[in-house]
Amino acid sequence: MEKPYLELRTRNSFGDIVNNYFTFLKLNFKHYTNLYLRYNTISIILTLIGSYLLVTGFMGLASRDFRFGMETTMDNDWYLIAGGFLLIIILFITAILNYSFSSAYISEYVKQEGQVTSPNIWSAIKKNFGTIILFVLIGIAMYIGYLIVSVVLAFIPLLGMLAQYAISFTLNALFGLSFMAIFSANKSVGEALSEGWSYTFSNFIRVVFYGLVIGILNLMLTFLILSIPGFIIAIYTYFSVESEVDFLTSNFATIVFTLGFTTFILAFIFSQALSQVAYGVLFFNLHEEKHNTYLRERIEQIGVND
């Protein structure tokens, strides 16, 4: 049975935009997740390896610290460094991939009226690859500037913290909407940034508040995903301590904590991908409000039928 198509190019109120996001997930979550897993298979494997190195190194160092007089080894240090470095690289590359994947997915969803295929997504990513790389470099510069401003604002009580959050949500919206502009119409970096800037600051309150609401809801979804492995790890740790099991040197404990930490990282990555889907829903709403593309198409279609 063919799933119903949700038209995203509509002029909606704030509540309807949020509702459209969750309706979109309800209709397309299985298909989106299947493609997401296909595109993230390698990063999932590398995340598991990086988590294992990090957990092994950390538990080795913790065991050494709690056992005074124990012979030291550099292996744990290298495990910790290698695992941390690998995870940082994975998170960076995966973030770029998932921003591109989510933007391409929702753009193809609108263009093809719900008929999204993996080859079309990959073709869109390859077509805009150079633009994506240049945009990411600009994004890194923007983020460095944000960190510098955040340090200054940290010295201002309360208002500084609120300003940090406002800037953070603004940058996320600007980045997300600009990324959508790249994929929706194959725009250059300058054109995409200009369109993202226009949408962000001409609808500033709505865009920032939308990012806040979606961020909270996605965070709740992430906690829901993490609740089961978190509960299992908590029970295991409790009974290990009660039974006086030295889980810091236990291979089984290393596996349990590695899987738990990997799940945490993967849930965080998936949450970021969903956030970009949310900005895709917002993008087409703002685009329709400004250009009335879908409304004009409907009027022309009615005229032809008449």
mmCIF file of C-alpha atoms in Angstrom:
data_model
loop_
_atom_site.group_PDB
_atom_site.id
_atom_site.type_symbol
_atom_site.label_atom_id
_atom_site.label_comp_id
_atom_site.label_asym_id
_atom_site.label_seq_id
_atom_site.Cartn_x
_atom_site.Cartn_y
_atom_site.Cartn_z
ATOM 1 C CA MET A 1 0.000 0.000 0.000
ATOM 2 C CA GLU A 2 1.405 3.374 -1.056
ATOM 3 C CA LYS A 3 1.906 5.744 1.854
ATOM 4 C CA PRO A 4 0.142 9.128 1.644
ATOM 5 C CA TYR A 5 2.135 12.167 0.551
ATOM 6 C CA LEU A 6 2.372 15.146 2.911
ATOM 7 C CA GLU A 7 2.596 18.452 1.083
ATOM 8 C CA LEU A 8 5.210 20.605 2.837
ATOM 9 C CA ARG A 9 4.940 23.667 0.593
ATOM 10 C CA THR A 10 2.085 25.208 2.549
ATOM 11 C CA ARG A 11 1.594 28.382 4.578
ATOM 12 C CA ASN A 12 1.164 27.202 8.159
ATOM 13 C CA SER A 13 1.106 28.590 11.671
ATOM 14 C CA PHE A 14 3.878 27.744 14.119
ATOM 15 C CA GLY A 15 1.960 24.850 15.669
ATOM 16 C CA ASP A 16 1.077 23.411 12.271
ATOM 17 C CA ILE A 17 4.747 23.449 11.207
ATOM 18 C CA VAL A 18 5.729 21.432 14.290
ATOM 19 C CA ASN A 19 2.779 19.115 13.656
ATOM 20 C CA ASN A 20 3.881 18.688 10.017
ATOM 21 C CA TYR A 21 7.335 17.631 11.184
ATOM 22 C CA PHE A 22 5.962 14.827 13.347
ATOM 23 C CA THR A 23 3.404 13.843 10.702
ATOM 24 C CA PHE A 24 6.240 13.612 8.195
ATOM 25 C CA LEU A 25 8.179 11.340 10.566
ATOM 26 C CA LYS A 26 5.088 9.230 11.183
ATOM 27 C CA LEU A 27 4.591 8.676 7.447
ATOM 28 C CA ASN A 28 8.238 8.255 6.458
ATOM 29 C CA PHE A 29 10.169 7.159 9.552
ATOM 30 C CA LYS A 30 10.709 3.558 8.413
ATOM 31 C CA HIS A 31 11.822 4.524 4.903
ATOM 32 C CA TYR A 32 13.981 7.388 6.169
ATOM 33 C CA THR A 33 15.625 5.193 8.819
ATOM 34 C CA ASN A 34 16.361 2.393 6.330
ATOM 35 C CA LEU A 35 18.157 4.801 4.008
ATOM 36 C CA TYR A 36 19.835 6.496 6.979
ATOM 37 C CA LEU A 37 21.284 3.171 8.153
ATOM 38 C CA ARG A 38 22.456 2.383 4.625
ATOM 39 C CA TYR A 39 24.338 5.675 4.399
ATOM 40 C CA ASN A 40 25.728 5.400 7.947
ATOM 41 C CA THR A 41 26.843 1.748 8.000
ATOM 42 C CA ILE A 42 30.547 2.552 7.866
ATOM 43 C CA SER A 43 30.290 5.348 10.435
ATOM 44 C CA ILE A 44 28.386 3.014 12.808
ATOM 45 C CA ILE A 45 31.167 0.421 12.562
ATOM 46 C CA LEU A 46 33.880 3.051 13.063
ATOM 47 C CA THR A 47 31.942 4.542 15.991
ATOM 48 C CA LEU A 48 31.875 1.093 17.611
ATOM 49 C CA ILE A 49 35.640 0.741 17.140
ATOM 50 C CA GLY A 50 36.323 4.250 18.449
ATOM 51 C CA SER A 51 34.067 3.673 21.453
ATOM 52 C CA TYR A 52 35.821 0.402 22.246
ATOM 53 C CA LEU A 53 39.241 2.080 22.194
ATOM 54 C CA LEU A 54 38.007 4.977 24.308
ATOM 55 C CA VAL A 55 36.245 2.784 26.883
ATOM 56 C CA THR A 56 39.171 0.344 27.062
ATOM 57 C CA GLY A 57 41.637 3.159 27.605
ATOM 58 C CA PHE A 58 39.457 4.883 30.195
ATOM 59 C CA MET A 59 38.778 1.720 32.174
ATOM 60 C CA GLY A 60 42.455 0.830 32.051
ATOM 61 C CA LEU A 61 43.443 4.232 33.391
ATOM 62 C CA ALA A 62 40.730 4.086 36.066
ATOM 63 C CA SER A 63 41.926 0.658 37.134
ATOM 64 C CA ARG A 64 45.496 1.917 37.334
ATOM 65 C CA ASP A 65 44.491 4.986 39.353
ATOM 66 C CA PHE A 66 42.541 2.921 41.889
ATOM 67 C CA ARG A 67 45.332 0.373 42.283
ATOM 68 C CA PHE A 68 48.312 2.256 43.671
ATOM 69 C CA GLY A 69 51.578 0.519 42.989
ATOM 70 C CA MET A 70 50.248 -1.238 39.911
ATOM 71 C CA GLU A 71 52.677 -1.291 37.006
ATOM 72 C CA THR A 72 51.839 1.453 34.519
ATOM 73 C CA THR A 73 51.498 0.908 30.782
ATOM 74 C CA MET A 74 51.236 3.262 27.826
ATOM 75 C CA ASP A 75 48.700 1.040 26.026
ATOM 76 C CA ASN A 76 45.761 2.535 27.913
ATOM 77 C CA ASP A 77 46.914 6.064 27.116
ATOM 78 C CA TRP A 78 47.153 5.248 23.426
ATOM 79 C CA TYR A 79 43.756 3.551 23.443
ATOM 80 C CA LEU A 80 42.219 6.639 25.021
ATOM 81 C CA ILE A 81 43.908 9.066 22.609
ATOM 82 C CA ALA A 82 43.220 6.951 19.506
ATOM 83 C CA GLY A 83 39.601 6.371 20.487
ATOM 84 C CA GLY A 84 38.941 10.039 21.221
ATOM 85 C CA PHE A 85 40.629 11.201 17.997
ATOM 86 C CA LEU A 86 38.771 8.627 15.904
ATOM 87 C CA LEU A 87 35.414 9.601 17.395
ATOM 88 C CA ILE A 88 36.015 13.311 16.766
ATOM 89 C CA ILE A 89 36.814 12.619 13.095
ATOM 90 C CA ILE A 90 33.814 10.288 12.765
ATOM 91 C CA LEU A 91 31.424 12.801 14.348
ATOM 92 C CA PHE A 92 32.643 15.575 12.053
ATOM 93 C CA ILE A 93 32.404 13.573 8.822
ATOM 94 C CA THR A 94 29.119 11.936 9.837
ATOM 95 C CA ALA A 95 27.587 15.323 10.675
ATOM 96 C CA ILE A 96 28.390 16.570 7.152
ATOM 97 C CA LEU A 97 27.035 13.352 5.629
ATOM 98 C CA ASN A 98 23.799 13.445 7.623
ATOM 99 C CA TYR A 99 23.177 17.142 7.003
ATOM 100 C CA SER A 100 23.543 16.367 3.299
ATOM 101 C CA PHE A 101 21.489 13.173 3.479
ATOM 102 C CA SER A 102 18.587 14.731 5.404
ATOM 103 C CA SER A 103 18.542 17.833 3.195
ATOM 104 C CA ALA A 104 18.657 15.735 0.015
ATOM 105 C CA TYR A 105 15.981 13.374 1.354
ATOM 106 C CA ILE A 106 13.420 16.048 2.143
ATOM 107 C CA SER A 107 14.202 17.992 -1.051
ATOM 108 C CA GLU A 108 13.678 14.859 -3.150
ATOM 109 C CA TYR A 109 10.532 14.129 -1.137
ATOM 110 C CA VAL A 110 9.027 17.441 -2.238
ATOM 111 C CA LYS A 111 10.307 17.304 -5.821
ATOM 112 C CA GLN A 112 9.175 13.706 -6.414
ATOM 113 C CA GLU A 113 6.028 13.957 -4.267
ATOM 114 C CA GLY A 114 7.159 11.351 -1.770
ATOM 115 C CA GLN A 115 8.997 8.978 -4.118
ATOM 116 C CA VAL A 116 12.487 9.162 -2.598
ATOM 117 C CA THR A 117 15.164 6.755 -3.814
ATOM 118 C CA SER A 118 18.745 6.214 -2.700
ATOM 119 C CA PRO A 119 20.276 6.913 -6.170
ATOM 120 C CA ASN A 120 18.533 10.301 -6.315
ATOM 121 C CA ILE A 121 19.816 11.227 -2.860
ATOM 122 C CA TRP A 122 23.363 10.192 -3.724
ATOM 123 C CA SER A 123 23.175 12.044 -7.041
ATOM 124 C CA ALA A 124 22.094 15.242 -5.257
ATOM 125 C CA ILE A 125 24.955 14.924 -2.738
ATOM 126 C CA LYS A 126 27.543 14.358 -5.487
ATOM 127 C CA LYS A 127 26.172 17.245 -7.537
ATOM 128 C CA ASN A 128 26.550 19.671 -4.631
ATOM 129 C CA PHE A 129 29.710 18.170 -3.122
ATOM 130 C CA GLY A 130 31.964 21.155 -3.824
ATOM 131 C CA THR A 131 29.358 23.587 -2.480
ATOM 132 C CA ILE A 132 28.960 21.450 0.659
ATOM 133 C CA ILE A 133 32.703 21.443 1.395
ATOM 134 C CA LEU A 134 32.997 25.215 0.941
ATOM 135 C CA PHE A 135 29.894 25.770 3.071
ATOM 136 C CA VAL A 136 31.298 23.536 5.843
ATOM 137 C CA LEU A 137 34.540 25.537 5.883
ATOM 138 C CA ILE A 138 32.515 28.734 6.295
ATOM 139 C CA GLY A 139 30.485 26.982 9.009
ATOM 140 C CA ILE A 140 33.677 26.085 10.885
ATOM 141 C CA ALA A 141 34.769 29.734 10.798
ATOM 142 C CA MET A 142 31.332 30.779 12.070
ATOM 143 C CA TYR A 143 31.512 28.230 14.886
ATOM 144 C CA ILE A 144 34.976 29.420 15.938
ATOM 145 C CA GLY A 145 33.591 32.956 16.071
ATOM 146 C CA TYR A 146 30.677 31.671 18.160
ATOM 147 C CA LEU A 147 33.092 30.045 20.633
ATOM 148 C CA ILE A 148 35.016 33.307 21.022
ATOM 149 C CA VAL A 149 31.798 35.260 21.611
ATOM 150 C CA SER A 150 30.600 32.588 24.070
ATOM 151 C CA VAL A 151 33.751 32.994 26.164
ATOM 152 C CA VAL A 152 33.114 36.736 26.397
ATOM 153 C CA LEU A 153 29.418 36.245 27.206
ATOM 154 C CA ALA A 154 30.271 33.694 29.902
ATOM 155 C CA PHE A 155 31.410 36.596 32.104
ATOM 156 C CA ILE A 156 27.922 38.149 31.991
ATOM 157 C CA PRO A 157 25.550 36.503 34.494
ATOM 158 C CA LEU A 158 22.202 35.190 33.176
ATOM 159 C CA LEU A 159 21.941 37.573 30.216
ATOM 160 C CA GLY A 160 25.178 36.180 28.832
ATOM 161 C CA MET A 161 23.849 32.631 29.075
ATOM 162 C CA LEU A 162 20.579 33.600 27.367
ATOM 163 C CA ALA A 163 22.533 35.368 24.631
ATOM 164 C CA GLN A 164 24.654 32.233 24.120
ATOM 165 C CA TYR A 165 21.551 30.107 23.627
ATOM 166 C CA ALA A 166 20.004 32.677 21.281
ATOM 167 C CA ILE A 167 23.153 32.814 19.136
ATOM 168 C CA SER A 168 23.425 29.014 19.148
ATOM 169 C CA PHE A 169 19.839 28.512 17.932
ATOM 170 C CA THR A 170 20.285 31.293 15.368
ATOM 171 C CA LEU A 171 23.425 29.680 13.917
ATOM 172 C CA ASN A 172 21.754 26.264 13.851
ATOM 173 C CA ALA A 173 18.782 27.723 11.978
ATOM 174 C CA LEU A 174 20.993 29.664 9.561
ATOM 175 C CA PHE A 175 23.097 26.581 8.875
ATOM 176 C CA GLY A 176 20.093 24.266 8.507
ATOM 177 C CA LEU A 177 18.057 26.569 6.264
ATOM 178 C CA SER A 178 21.079 27.436 4.109
ATOM 179 C CA PHE A 179 21.846 23.743 3.673
ATOM 180 C CA MET A 180 18.280 23.212 2.500
ATOM 181 C CA ALA A 181 18.654 26.061 0.002
ATOM 182 C CA ILE A 182 21.669 24.267 -1.508
ATOM 183 C CA PHE A 183 19.716 21.073 -2.156
ATOM 184 C CA SER A 184 16.302 22.504 -3.003
ATOM 185 C CA ALA A 185 17.546 24.544 -5.960
ATOM 186 C CA ASN A 186 21.268 23.651 -6.352
ATOM 187 C CA LYS A 187 22.278 27.115 -5.224
ATOM 188 C CA SER A 188 25.814 28.378 -4.696
ATOM 189 C CA VAL A 189 27.212 29.021 -1.219
ATOM 190 C CA GLY A 190 26.589 32.754 -1.442
ATOM 191 C CA GLU A 191 23.018 32.333 -2.678
ATOM 192 C CA ALA A 192 22.254 29.657 -0.075
ATOM 193 C CA LEU A 193 23.640 31.764 2.774
ATOM 194 C CA SER A 194 21.720 34.781 1.532
ATOM 195 C CA GLU A 195 18.460 32.826 1.444
ATOM 196 C CA GLY A 196 19.116 31.209 4.822
ATOM 197 C CA TRP A 197 19.955 34.608 6.311
ATOM 198 C CA SER A 198 16.772 36.117 4.885
ATOM 199 C CA TYR A 199 14.542 33.358 6.257
ATOM 200 C CA THR A 200 16.261 33.344 9.655
ATOM 201 C CA PHE A 201 16.179 37.061 10.427
ATOM 202 C CA SER A 202 12.897 37.946 8.727
ATOM 203 C CA ASN A 203 11.209 35.319 10.931
ATOM 204 C CA PHE A 204 13.653 35.508 13.827
ATOM 205 C CA ILE A 205 11.367 34.786 16.798
ATOM 206 C CA ARG A 206 9.551 31.951 15.050
ATOM 207 C CA VAL A 207 12.747 30.355 13.722
ATOM 208 C CA VAL A 208 14.619 30.493 17.040
ATOM 209 C CA PHE A 209 11.620 29.265 19.026
ATOM 210 C CA TYR A 210 11.066 26.488 16.479
ATOM 211 C CA GLY A 211 14.673 25.371 16.949
ATOM 212 C CA LEU A 212 14.180 25.399 20.715
ATOM 213 C CA VAL A 213 10.981 23.339 20.582
ATOM 214 C CA ILE A 214 12.335 20.814 18.074
ATOM 215 C CA GLY A 215 15.579 20.571 20.055
ATOM 216 C CA ILE A 216 13.692 19.742 23.249
ATOM 217 C CA LEU A 217 11.426 17.212 21.509
ATOM 218 C CA ASN A 218 14.353 15.518 19.752
ATOM 219 C CA LEU A 219 16.220 15.443 23.050
ATOM 220 C CA MET A 220 13.258 13.684 24.657
ATOM 221 C CA LEU A 221 13.273 11.184 21.788
ATOM 222 C CA THR A 222 17.010 10.618 22.304
ATOM 223 C CA PHE A 223 16.522 10.000 26.026
ATOM 224 C CA LEU A 224 13.763 7.546 25.166
ATOM 225 C CA ILE A 225 16.133 5.645 22.869
ATOM 226 C CA LEU A 226 18.850 5.667 25.540
ATOM 227 C CA SER A 227 16.574 4.634 28.410
ATOM 228 C CA ILE A 228 16.745 0.894 27.706
ATOM 229 C CA PRO A 229 20.550 0.522 27.377
ATOM 230 C CA GLY A 230 20.985 3.015 30.220
ATOM 231 C CA PHE A 231 18.766 0.921 32.466
ATOM 232 C CA ILE A 232 20.656 -2.256 31.568
ATOM 233 C CA ILE A 233 24.050 -0.664 32.277
ATOM 234 C CA ALA A 234 22.814 0.782 35.582
ATOM 235 C CA ILE A 235 21.522 -2.643 36.712
ATOM 236 C CA TYR A 236 24.741 -4.357 35.629
ATOM 237 C CA THR A 237 26.923 -1.801 37.432
ATOM 238 C CA TYR A 238 24.812 -2.016 40.591
ATOM 239 C CA PHE A 239 25.017 -5.808 40.857
ATOM 240 C CA SER A 240 28.716 -5.784 39.932
ATOM 241 C CA VAL A 241 29.428 -3.432 42.824
ATOM 242 C CA GLU A 242 27.170 -5.431 45.171
ATOM 243 C CA SER A 243 28.929 -8.658 44.190
ATOM 244 C CA GLU A 244 32.342 -6.978 44.514
ATOM 245 C CA VAL A 245 33.149 -7.759 40.894
ATOM 246 C CA ASP A 246 36.100 -5.778 39.551
ATOM 247 C CA PHE A 247 34.332 -4.531 36.426
ATOM 248 C CA LEU A 248 37.183 -2.124 35.632
ATOM 249 C CA THR A 249 39.272 -5.103 34.507
ATOM 250 C CA SER A 250 36.399 -7.263 33.218
ATOM 251 C CA ASN A 251 36.229 -7.953 29.476
ATOM 252 C CA PHE A 252 32.464 -8.387 29.684
ATOM 253 C CA ALA A 253 32.121 -5.006 31.402
ATOM 254 C CA THR A 254 34.208 -3.431 28.636
ATOM 255 C CA ILE A 255 31.815 -4.844 26.038
ATOM 256 C CA VAL A 256 28.740 -3.646 27.967
ATOM 257 C CA PHE A 257 30.073 -0.115 28.441
ATOM 258 C CA THR A 258 31.311 0.017 24.835
ATOM 259 C CA LEU A 259 27.858 -0.874 23.506
ATOM 260 C CA GLY A 260 26.254 1.620 25.883
ATOM 261 C CA PHE A 261 28.595 4.453 24.893
ATOM 262 C CA THR A 262 28.207 3.597 21.198
ATOM 263 C CA THR A 263 24.419 3.743 21.561
ATOM 264 C CA PHE A 264 24.732 7.174 23.182
ATOM 265 C CA ILE A 265 26.891 8.506 20.328
ATOM 266 C CA LEU A 266 24.660 7.021 17.625
ATOM 267 C CA ALA A 267 21.508 8.405 19.279
ATOM 268 C CA PHE A 268 23.106 11.864 19.364
ATOM 269 C CA ILE A 269 24.061 11.587 15.670
ATOM 270 C CA PHE A 270 20.563 10.437 14.710
ATOM 271 C CA SER A 271 19.055 13.325 16.669
ATOM 272 C CA GLN A 272 21.150 15.775 14.644
ATOM 273 C CA ALA A 273 19.933 14.196 11.401
ATOM 274 C CA LEU A 274 16.315 14.540 12.545
ATOM 275 C CA SER A 275 16.944 18.193 13.437
ATOM 276 C CA GLN A 276 17.926 18.862 9.842
ATOM 277 C CA VAL A 277 14.724 17.147 8.686
ATOM 278 C CA ALA A 278 12.845 19.568 10.949
ATOM 279 C CA TYR A 279 14.609 22.548 9.378
ATOM 280 C CA GLY A 280 13.696 21.102 5.977
ATOM 281 C CA VAL A 281 10.024 21.196 6.937
ATOM 282 C CA LEU A 282 10.455 24.780 8.149
ATOM 283 C CA PHE A 283 12.353 25.761 4.992
ATOM 284 C CA PHE A 284 9.573 24.776 2.599
ATOM 285 C CA ASN A 285 7.005 26.561 4.736
ATOM 286 C CA LEU A 286 9.040 29.791 4.739
ATOM 287 C CA HIS A 287 9.810 29.378 1.032
ATOM 288 C CA GLU A 288 6.107 29.070 0.230
ATOM 289 C CA GLU A 289 5.265 32.116 2.341
ATOM 290 C CA LYS A 290 7.770 34.185 0.387
ATOM 291 C CA HIS A 291 7.381 32.830 -3.154
ATOM 292 C CA ASN A 292 3.942 31.125 -3.244
ATOM 293 C CA THR A 293 5.364 28.476 -5.576
ATOM 294 C CA TYR A 294 2.918 25.715 -4.730
ATOM 295 C CA LEU A 295 -0.065 28.093 -4.668
ATOM 296 C CA ARG A 296 0.765 29.338 -8.171
ATOM 297 C CA GLU A 297 1.125 25.755 -9.409
ATOM 298 C CA ARG A 298 -2.309 24.903 -8.042
ATOM 299 C CA ILE A 299 -3.888 27.988 -9.603
ATOM 300 C CA GLU A 300 -2.287 27.186 -12.981
ATOM 301 C CA GLN A 301 -3.466 23.575 -12.695
ATOM 302 C CA ILE A 302 -7.024 24.697 -11.949
ATOM 303 C CA GLY A 303 -6.865 27.007 -14.952
ATOM 304 C CA VAL A 304 -5.740 24.162 -17.219
ATOM 305 C CA ASN A 305 -8.462 21.845 -15.937
ATOM 306 C CA ASP A 306 -11.090 24.479 -16.537
#
